[in-house]
Structure formats: structure tokens, C-alpha cells
């Protein structure tokens, strides 16, 4: 199907740029010292990204004074919204006590206890500075513990800047020997794994593929992976960097399927820099010199006081099981309303996701694996994004939404209305 989308998109760029002279000037300035004008590629979009001046509750305000309802929630790190008082208070109090100790302190024990209590597979945990680092550590730990080399991953998966298995990810991939598997295809997984000579150290999986398009594992898939790992001796790693929000104990608590190792990141330290990997005590013992562990785990900022204090406040004061369960339901509701709008449209649009995270796709769907999204209409996706931004809704340019606790029912209504209006406007102009 051919649409007259290019002209619509060019017009949308023009309207966008005309209203944002300050962001445009800052983009030009930034490009002189930051490649592409930013330091996190996923934040870039055309013609240039607006620059945020301040944030409050569920709102972002850019340097040109435009206000947006923030449905991106910093790709999940902003789960608490923009002004969670208890986190701010804990961070300020921590700074009052001083930082850069170069020594152990109390908050790291409290945060570790809170994480271990929540995630059923985590007996012991180590902190890192990002989800990427957590995944790299978990993979190397698995290779060390099993004495095996290969890493089984899913096509299209994203486990961090150095562990991206989608289109264009190869150049920066950490150089492991990978076995690539098809998501939500247990037969394919088993055939590939059984074909190996038991040389796979770990199988790493997102219980819902995040960056690939919010594609949830289908019923039975995770349990099937657990069996396949038990059969072949590979360790099962759940990358719950994204999905840890799906309940107090992530998808592992929801599904009852327990991995050997789990990685975490994003919102768990209340929006401060965070990553963690943890799991079975016998595996984590590799980092314990008192139990004969041979591995060292470096990281100047692993126990930085801001993150540790923010994490303790977030987990002990804000993120109860009830709060996370309610957010899950709110997300399921909103996704159902979004699906209704998209199903009514003549455009090839669909939505997939779980709980408070979803992605709007420019294919008819359903999206069961990244392969189902190969033919997505990029111009349509971008145009829809621009229409939503024009209506004061911020989400990822790729159509991704991660709802925060600050998003209320009114915000959801605004989102659905803006989406319906955007879709109709595009349809009418085609
Ligand atoms: N794993 C998953 C599933 C992710 O979505 C991300 C980040 N989007 C990461 C790992 C990497 O986390 P970080 O950006 O903190 O390195």
C-alpha cells in the first residue's frame, strides 16, 4: 500500500521546527561537541529532539515552553514520575552525609536485602551502573560457572548497548560466540539447543522483548526455556531490566518460572543510575572470596550513595506490590483502549505489550516475534509520533510507552483522544 506520507511527514517536521527555535539552536550547538547532538542515541529523532527544561509529575516542559504528558517515562527508569518526594529526600539526606567514601556503607546492604526479598530467584545480588553492565557480568559469570563458552540469545533482543541483536547491532556487540534463537518458538529453540554439543553457558531472555517492540513471551514459553536449560545444562538468565515492574517480583513472580540469574536496571533506584545482577547463591559465590570465589567485580560507582539511598526509598516507601499491581492493570486497560482505536483504523497499525508498557506498531499485527515487524511502515510510525507530540503527548519515536505512577486516568483519556485524532488526521490526508 502506498500512502502520501512523505509529504505529510515533511509538513510535520516543518510545523515542529517552527515552534521550537530554542531547541533547534541548542541542537546545532550540541552537534559541535556531541555526535548527533546527544549522548544516548535512542533519544534522537528527526528533525531534532526537543530539549527538556524541567519536569514535574507526569509532565515535561521543553526549552521553548511546550508541555508534554510524559508517556515515555525515561524508557522505564522514570516509573516514579518526576517528583517522587521520598526519593528526593533520601538522596538529599545521603548527600548531606557525604559521598565518594571508597568504602562500604549501610545503604547498600538495605538495598540488597530489598532486592533479594522481592525477586524469588535472587538469593544474592551485586550492583552495577547500568543494565548493560549487569548483563555483561551475568553472562561472564555463567561462562565462568559452567566452563562453557557460547551464549544463546534471541534474534532482535536488546540487552544493552553492547548486546543488541537487532538490525545494525552487530558492530558493537560484545564478542561472544552467540547461538541465535527465534522468540516465542519453543520448537525452534529446542531444536537449536539440542543440536549443540552442550557448549551453551547461558540462555538470556527478556520475559517481554522491550526494545524489539514490547513482545511478551507467550504462555508456556518461559517454562519451556526453563526445561530446555535444565536438559542441556545451560543457565537461564532473565533480563528483567524492563519487566521487573510487572509485579513486586517482576515476571518471574507473575509466571512462577525462576531463572538461575536475573538482571535488573532502570527504575529500581528511583531513577538514579542503576543496574544489578543476582541469582542462586552457589553461582554468586564466585564473587565471594570467603567461599572460594575467584572472580572480582569492579565498579567505582557500584555502591554510590545516591543510587543506594534512592533505591532504598523507592523500594521501601513507594513500590509496594499493590502499587505495581495497580499500575499493571492500568496499563492493560490503556492498551486495550489503544487497540480499539487502532483496530477501527484503515491504516496498518497495531499494539502489543504487557502491563504498563506497550508499543504501537505500523503493521497490522499480531507481533509475536521481531520478524513480524520487519515490514513496518517507518514513515507512518514517525508521522504518528509527530502527531502525538503535536498534541502534547511524549512517547518514544518508535512508538514505545512506559507509563509512570504519575500518569492518571485523565492522562490516559488525553492519550486515547490524541491517538484517535492523530489516526483520523493521517487517514484523511492519505
Ligand atoms: N536490558 C533491557 C531489556 C533493556 O531494555 C535495557 C535498556 N533499555 C538494557 C538491558 C540496558 O540497560 P542500560 O540502558 O541501563 O544499560
Coordinates of C-alpha atoms and ligand atoms in Angstrom, one line a residue:
X1 CA 0.0 0.0 0.0
X2 CA 1.4 3.4 -0.9
X3 CA 0.5 6.4 1.1
X4 CA 1.2 10.1 0.6
X5 CA 3.0 10.0 3.9
X6 CA 6.3 11.7 2.9
X7 CA 4.6 15.0 2.2
X8 CA 2.7 14.8 5.4
X9 CA 5.9 14.0 7.3
X10 CA 7.8 16.9 5.8
X11 CA 5.0 19.2 6.8
X12 CA 5.0 17.8 10.3
X13 CA 8.8 18.4 10.6
X14 CA 8.2 22.0 9.5
X15 CA 5.5 22.6 12.0
X16 CA 7.6 21.0 14.7
X17 CA 10.7 23.0 13.9
X18 CA 8.9 26.3 13.6
X19 CA 7.6 26.0 17.1
X20 CA 10.9 25.1 18.7
X21 CA 13.6 27.7 17.8
X22 CA 15.4 27.3 21.1
X23 CA 15.6 23.5 20.8
X24 CA 16.8 24.0 17.3
X25 CA 19.6 26.4 18.3
X26 CA 20.7 24.1 21.1
X27 CA 20.7 21.1 18.7
X28 CA 23.1 23.0 16.5
X29 CA 25.3 23.9 19.4
X30 CA 25.2 20.3 20.8
X31 CA 26.2 18.8 17.4
X32 CA 29.6 20.6 17.6
X33 CA 30.6 18.6 20.7
X34 CA 28.2 15.6 20.9
X35 CA 28.0 13.4 17.8
X36 CA 24.4 13.7 16.6
X37 CA 23.8 16.3 19.3
X38 CA 23.1 13.8 22.1
X39 CA 24.8 11.2 24.3
X40 CA 22.1 8.5 24.1
X41 CA 21.2 7.5 20.5
X42 CA 17.7 6.4 21.4
X43 CA 16.8 10.0 22.3
X44 CA 17.4 11.2 18.7
X45 CA 14.6 11.8 16.3
X46 CA 14.0 14.0 13.2
X47 CA 14.3 16.8 12.6
X48 CA 15.9 17.3 16.1
X49 CA 14.9 16.4 19.6
X50 CA 13.3 19.0 21.8
X51 CA 15.4 19.8 24.9
X52 CA 13.8 19.5 28.3
X53 CA 13.9 22.4 30.6
X54 CA 12.1 20.9 33.6
X55 CA 9.9 18.0 34.6
X56 CA 7.2 17.7 37.2
X57 CA 4.7 14.8 38.0
X58 CA 3.7 13.4 34.6
X59 CA 4.8 16.5 32.7
X60 CA 7.9 17.5 30.7
X61 CA 8.4 21.1 29.7
X62 CA 10.8 21.9 26.9
X63 CA 13.1 25.0 26.5
X64 CA 10.5 26.6 24.1
X65 CA 7.8 26.3 26.8
X66 CA 5.8 23.4 25.3
X67 CA 4.4 21.0 27.8
X68 CA 4.1 17.2 27.2
X69 CA 2.4 14.4 29.1
X70 CA 5.3 12.0 29.6
X71 CA 4.2 8.6 28.4
X72 CA 7.8 7.5 27.8
X73 CA 8.8 7.5 31.5
X74 CA 12.5 7.6 30.5
X75 CA 12.2 4.1 28.9
X76 CA 11.0 2.7 32.3
X77 CA 13.6 4.4 34.5
X78 CA 11.1 7.2 35.3
X79 CA 8.5 4.8 36.7
X80 CA 8.0 7.0 39.8
X81 CA 7.2 10.1 37.8
X82 CA 9.2 13.3 38.0
X83 CA 9.0 14.3 41.6
X84 CA 8.9 11.3 44.0
X85 CA 9.3 13.1 47.3
X86 CA 10.7 10.2 49.3
X87 CA 13.5 9.5 46.8
X88 CA 14.4 13.2 46.7
X89 CA 14.5 13.3 50.5
X90 CA 16.6 10.2 50.7
X91 CA 19.1 11.4 48.1
X92 CA 19.4 14.8 49.8
X93 CA 20.0 13.2 53.1
X94 CA 22.6 10.9 51.6
X95 CA 24.4 13.8 50.1
X96 CA 24.4 15.6 53.5
X97 CA 26.3 12.6 54.9
X98 CA 28.9 12.9 52.2
X99 CA 29.9 10.7 49.2
X100 CA 32.8 9.0 47.4
X101 CA 33.6 7.0 50.5
X102 CA 35.7 4.4 48.6
X103 CA 34.4 2.1 51.3
X104 CA 31.3 0.0 52.2
X105 CA 28.4 1.6 53.9
X106 CA 24.9 0.7 55.2
X107 CA 22.5 1.6 52.4
X108 CA 24.0 -1.0 50.1
X109 CA 23.0 -3.7 52.5
X110 CA 19.5 -2.4 52.8
X111 CA 19.1 -2.1 49.0
X112 CA 20.4 -5.6 48.5
X113 CA 18.0 -7.0 51.1
X114 CA 15.1 -5.3 49.5
X115 CA 16.0 -6.7 46.1
X116 CA 16.6 -10.2 47.4
X117 CA 13.2 -10.2 49.2
X118 CA 11.4 -9.2 46.1
X119 CA 12.8 -11.3 43.3
X120 CA 12.2 -15.0 44.0
X121 CA 15.3 -16.2 42.1
X122 CA 17.7 -13.8 43.7
X123 CA 19.5 -15.1 46.8
X124 CA 22.3 -12.7 46.4
X125 CA 22.9 -9.6 44.3
X126 CA 25.6 -7.3 43.0
X127 CA 25.1 -3.7 41.9
X128 CA 26.4 -2.2 38.7
X129 CA 25.9 1.2 37.0
X130 CA 23.6 0.1 34.1
X131 CA 21.6 -2.8 32.8
X132 CA 24.2 -3.3 30.1
X133 CA 26.9 -3.9 32.6
X134 CA 24.6 -6.1 34.7
X135 CA 24.0 -8.3 31.6
X136 CA 27.7 -8.5 30.7
X137 CA 28.6 -9.5 34.3
X138 CA 25.8 -12.2 34.3
X139 CA 26.9 -13.7 31.0
X140 CA 30.6 -13.8 32.1
X141 CA 29.5 -15.3 35.4
X142 CA 27.6 -18.0 33.6
X143 CA 30.6 -18.8 31.4
X144 CA 32.8 -19.0 34.4
X145 CA 30.4 -21.2 36.4
X146 CA 29.7 -23.6 33.6
X147 CA 33.1 -23.7 32.0
X148 CA 31.2 -23.3 28.7
X149 CA 31.6 -20.5 26.1
X150 CA 28.5 -19.9 24.0
X151 CA 25.7 -17.6 24.7
X152 CA 22.2 -18.3 23.4
X153 CA 20.3 -15.1 22.6
X154 CA 17.0 -14.2 20.8
X155 CA 17.0 -12.6 17.4
X156 CA 16.1 -9.0 17.8
X157 CA 16.8 -8.9 21.6
X158 CA 18.2 -5.9 23.3
X159 CA 20.3 -6.4 26.4
X160 CA 22.2 -3.2 26.3
X161 CA 24.4 -1.1 24.1
X162 CA 26.9 -3.9 23.6
X163 CA 24.3 -6.7 23.5
X164 CA 21.9 -5.7 20.7
X165 CA 20.8 -8.5 18.4
X166 CA 18.6 -6.5 16.1
X167 CA 19.3 -4.8 12.8
X168 CA 22.6 -3.0 12.9
X169 CA 23.6 -4.2 16.3
X170 CA 26.5 -6.4 15.2
X171 CA 29.2 -3.7 15.0
X172 CA 29.1 -3.0 18.7
X173 CA 28.3 -6.5 20.0
X174 CA 30.5 -7.8 22.8
X175 CA 32.4 -10.6 21.0
X176 CA 30.9 -13.8 22.4
X177 CA 30.1 -16.9 20.4
X178 CA 26.4 -16.5 20.0
X179 CA 23.7 -19.0 19.2
X180 CA 20.7 -17.0 17.8
X181 CA 17.2 -18.3 18.6
X182 CA 13.7 -17.4 17.5
X183 CA 11.5 -15.8 20.1
X184 CA 8.2 -17.5 21.0
X185 CA 9.2 -20.5 19.0
X186 CA 9.9 -23.3 21.5
X187 CA 10.3 -25.9 18.8
X188 CA 12.9 -23.8 17.1
X189 CA 14.7 -23.1 20.4
X190 CA 14.8 -26.8 21.4
X191 CA 16.0 -27.9 18.0
X192 CA 18.8 -25.4 18.1
X193 CA 19.8 -26.1 21.7
X194 CA 19.6 -29.9 21.3
X195 CA 21.8 -29.6 18.2
X196 CA 24.6 -28.1 20.2
X197 CA 27.2 -30.2 21.9
X198 CA 26.3 -28.9 25.4
X199 CA 28.5 -25.9 24.9
X200 CA 26.0 -23.2 25.8
X201 CA 26.8 -21.5 29.0
X202 CA 23.6 -19.4 29.2
X203 CA 20.4 -18.6 27.5
X204 CA 19.4 -15.0 28.1
X205 CA 15.9 -13.8 27.6
X206 CA 13.7 -10.8 28.1
X207 CA 10.4 -12.1 29.5
X208 CA 8.9 -9.5 27.3
X209 CA 11.1 -8.2 24.4
X210 CA 11.3 -4.5 25.1
X211 CA 13.2 -2.6 22.5
X212 CA 12.2 -5.1 19.8
X213 CA 8.6 -3.9 20.3
X214 CA 7.0 -5.0 23.6
X215 CA 6.5 -8.6 22.5
X216 CA 5.6 -10.7 25.5
X217 CA 6.7 -14.3 26.0
X218 CA 3.6 -16.4 25.2
X219 CA 2.1 -18.8 27.8
X220 CA 4.4 -21.7 28.3
X221 CA 7.4 -20.2 26.5
X222 CA 9.4 -19.3 29.6
X223 CA 8.6 -22.6 31.3
X224 CA 9.8 -24.3 28.1
X225 CA 13.0 -22.4 28.2
X226 CA 13.5 -23.5 31.8
X227 CA 13.1 -27.1 30.8
X228 CA 15.4 -26.7 27.8
X229 CA 18.1 -25.2 30.0
X230 CA 17.7 -27.9 32.6
X231 CA 18.1 -30.5 29.9
X232 CA 21.2 -29.0 28.3
X233 CA 22.9 -27.6 31.4
X234 CA 22.8 -24.0 30.2
X235 CA 22.0 -21.4 32.8
X236 CA 18.8 -19.4 32.3
X237 CA 19.1 -15.7 32.7
X238 CA 16.0 -13.4 32.8
X239 CA 16.8 -9.9 31.7
X240 CA 14.2 -8.1 33.8
X241 CA 15.7 -4.7 33.3
X242 CA 12.4 -3.7 31.7
X243 CA 10.0 -6.3 33.1
X244 CA 10.9 -6.0 36.8
X245 CA 8.0 -3.5 37.1
X246 CA 5.3 -6.1 36.2
X247 CA 4.9 -7.1 39.8
X248 CA 6.8 -6.7 43.1
X249 CA 8.9 -9.6 41.8
X250 CA 8.9 -9.0 38.1
X251 CA 7.7 -11.5 35.5
X252 CA 9.3 -14.3 37.4
X253 CA 6.9 -13.8 40.3
X254 CA 4.0 -13.5 37.9
X255 CA 4.8 -16.5 35.8
X256 CA 6.3 -18.7 38.5
X257 CA 9.2 -19.6 36.3
X258 CA 12.5 -19.0 38.0
X259 CA 15.8 -18.3 36.2
X260 CA 19.2 -19.1 37.6
X261 CA 20.3 -15.4 37.2
X262 CA 18.4 -12.2 36.9
X263 CA 19.4 -8.8 35.7
X264 CA 17.8 -5.5 36.7
X265 CA 18.1 -1.8 36.0
X266 CA 16.0 1.3 35.2
X267 CA 13.5 2.4 37.9
X268 CA 14.6 0.3 40.8
X269 CA 16.9 3.0 42.3
X270 CA 14.1 5.6 42.0
X271 CA 15.5 7.0 38.7
X272 CA 19.2 7.1 39.8
X273 CA 21.9 5.3 37.8
X274 CA 21.3 1.6 38.4
X275 CA 21.9 -1.9 37.4
X276 CA 22.1 -5.2 39.2
X277 CA 22.6 -8.9 38.6
X278 CA 21.9 -11.7 41.1
X279 CA 20.6 -15.2 41.5
X280 CA 21.4 -18.5 43.0
X281 CA 23.8 -18.3 46.0
X282 CA 26.0 -21.1 44.7
X283 CA 26.6 -19.1 41.5
X284 CA 27.0 -15.7 43.1
X285 CA 29.6 -17.4 45.4
X286 CA 32.0 -16.9 42.6
X287 CA 32.4 -13.3 43.8
X288 CA 32.8 -14.3 47.5
X289 CA 36.4 -14.9 48.4
X290 CA 35.3 -16.4 51.7
X291 CA 33.6 -19.2 49.8
X292 CA 36.5 -19.8 47.4
X293 CA 35.2 -17.4 44.8
X294 CA 37.7 -16.5 42.2
X295 CA 36.0 -13.5 40.5
X296 CA 36.4 -9.9 41.3
X297 CA 33.7 -7.4 40.4
X298 CA 34.9 -3.9 39.9
X299 CA 33.0 -0.7 39.5
X300 CA 33.9 2.6 41.2
X301 CA 30.3 3.7 41.4
X302 CA 28.7 0.3 42.2
X303 CA 27.7 1.4 45.7
X304 CA 27.4 5.1 45.1
X305 CA 25.4 6.7 47.9
X306 CA 22.9 8.5 45.7
X307 CA 21.8 5.2 44.0
X308 CA 21.8 3.2 47.1
X309 CA 19.7 5.8 49.0
X310 CA 17.3 6.3 46.1
X311 CA 16.8 2.6 45.7
X312 CA 16.0 2.0 49.4
X313 CA 13.5 4.8 49.4
X314 CA 11.8 3.7 46.1
X315 CA 11.5 0.0 47.2
X316 CA 10.6 0.6 50.8
X317 CA 8.3 3.6 50.5
X318 CA 6.9 3.7 47.1
X319 CA 6.9 0.5 45.1
X320 CA 4.7 -1.8 47.1
X321 CA 3.2 -4.9 45.5
X322 CA -0.2 -3.2 45.4
X323 CA 1.1 -0.1 43.7
X324 CA 2.8 -2.2 41.0
X325 CA -0.2 -4.5 40.5
X326 CA -2.5 -1.5 40.1
X327 CA -0.1 0.0 37.5
X328 CA -0.1 -3.3 35.7
X329 CA -3.9 -3.2 35.5
X330 CA -4.0 0.5 34.4
X331 CA -1.6 -0.4 31.6
X332 CA -3.6 -3.4 30.5
X333 CA -6.7 -1.1 30.3
X334 CA -4.9 1.6 28.3
X335 CA -3.5 -0.9 25.9
X336 CA -7.0 -2.3 25.3
X337 CA -8.3 1.1 24.5
X338 CA -5.4 1.8 22.2
X339 CA -6.1 -1.5 20.4
X340 CA -9.7 -0.5 19.9
X341 CA -8.7 2.8 18.3
X342 CA -6.1 1.1 16.0
X343 CA -8.5 -1.7 15.0
X344 CA -11.0 0.8 13.8
X345 CA -8.4 2.5 11.5
X346 CA -7.8 1.7 7.9
X347 CA -4.1 2.2 8.5
X348 CA -1.8 -0.8 9.2
X349 CA -1.5 -0.1 13.0
X350 CA -1.5 -2.5 16.0
X351 CA -0.3 -2.6 19.6
X352 CA 1.5 -5.2 21.7
X353 CA 2.7 -5.1 25.3
X354 CA 2.2 -6.2 28.9
X355 CA 1.1 -4.2 31.9
X356 CA 2.3 -0.6 31.9
X357 CA 4.5 -0.9 28.7
X358 CA 3.4 -1.2 25.1
X359 CA 4.5 -0.3 21.6
X360 CA 2.3 0.9 18.8
X361 CA 3.4 -0.8 15.6
X362 CA 2.9 0.2 12.0
X363 CA 2.0 -3.3 10.9
X364 CA -1.4 -4.9 11.2
X365 CA -0.1 -7.5 13.7
X366 CA -0.2 -9.5 15.7
X367 CA 3.5 -9.2 16.6
X368 CA 4.7 -12.5 18.1
X369 CA 8.3 -12.0 17.2
X370 CA 10.6 -9.3 15.8
X371 CA 10.3 -11.0 12.4
X372 CA 6.6 -9.9 12.3
X373 CA 7.7 -6.3 12.4
X374 CA 10.1 -6.4 9.5
X375 CA 7.7 -4.8 7.1
X376 CA 6.7 -2.0 9.4
X377 CA 6.0 1.3 7.7
X378 CA 8.6 3.6 9.2
X379 CA 7.1 6.8 7.7
X380 CA 3.7 6.0 9.2
X381 CA 5.3 5.3 12.6
X382 CA 7.2 8.6 12.5
X383 CA 4.2 10.6 11.4
X384 CA 2.0 9.2 14.2
X385 CA 4.8 10.1 16.7
X386 CA 4.9 13.6 15.4
X387 CA 1.1 14.0 15.5
X388 CA 1.1 12.8 19.1
X389 CA 3.9 15.2 20.1
X390 CA 2.0 18.0 18.4
X391 CA -0.9 17.1 20.7
X392 CA 1.3 17.2 23.8
X393 CA 1.9 13.5 24.2
X394 CA 5.5 12.3 24.5
X395 CA 6.4 8.7 23.8
X396 CA 9.4 7.1 22.1
X397 CA 9.7 7.8 18.4
X398 CA 9.5 4.0 17.9
X399 CA 6.0 4.0 19.4
X400 CA 7.0 2.8 22.9
X401 CA 5.2 3.8 26.0
X402 CA 6.3 3.1 29.6
X403 CA 3.7 4.5 32.0
X404 CA 4.8 6.1 35.2
X405 CA 2.9 6.2 38.5
X406 CA 2.3 9.9 37.9
X407 CA 0.1 9.1 34.9
X408 CA -3.6 9.4 35.9
X409 CA -6.9 8.4 34.4
X410 CA -7.2 11.9 32.8
X411 CA -3.8 11.5 31.2
X412 CA -4.9 8.1 29.7
X413 CA -8.1 9.8 28.3
X414 CA -5.9 12.5 26.8
X415 CA -3.7 9.8 25.2
X416 CA -6.6 7.9 23.7
X417 CA -8.2 11.1 22.3
X418 CA -4.9 12.3 20.9
X419 CA -4.3 8.9 19.3
X420 CA -7.8 8.7 17.7
X421 CA -7.4 12.3 16.4
X422 CA -4.0 11.6 15.0
X423 CA -5.0 8.5 13.3
X424 CA -8.1 10.2 11.7
X425 CA -6.0 13.1 10.6
X426 CA -3.4 10.8 8.9
X427 CA -6.2 8.7 7.3
X428 CA -8.0 11.8 6.0
X429 CA -4.9 13.2 4.4
X430 CA -3.7 10.0 2.7
Ligands
LIG1 N1 18.2 -4.9 29.0 C1 17.0 -4.5 28.6 C2 15.9 -5.4 28.4 C3 16.8 -3.1 28.3 O1 15.6 -2.7 27.8 C4 17.9 -2.2 28.5 C5 17.8 -0.7 28.3 N2 16.7 -0.3 27.5 C6 19.1 -2.8 29.0 C7 19.2 -4.1 29.2 C8 20.3 -1.9 29.2 O2 20.2 -1.1 30.3 P1 21.0 0.2 30.4 O3 20.5 1.2 29.4 O4 20.8 0.7 31.8 O5 22.4 -0.1 30.1

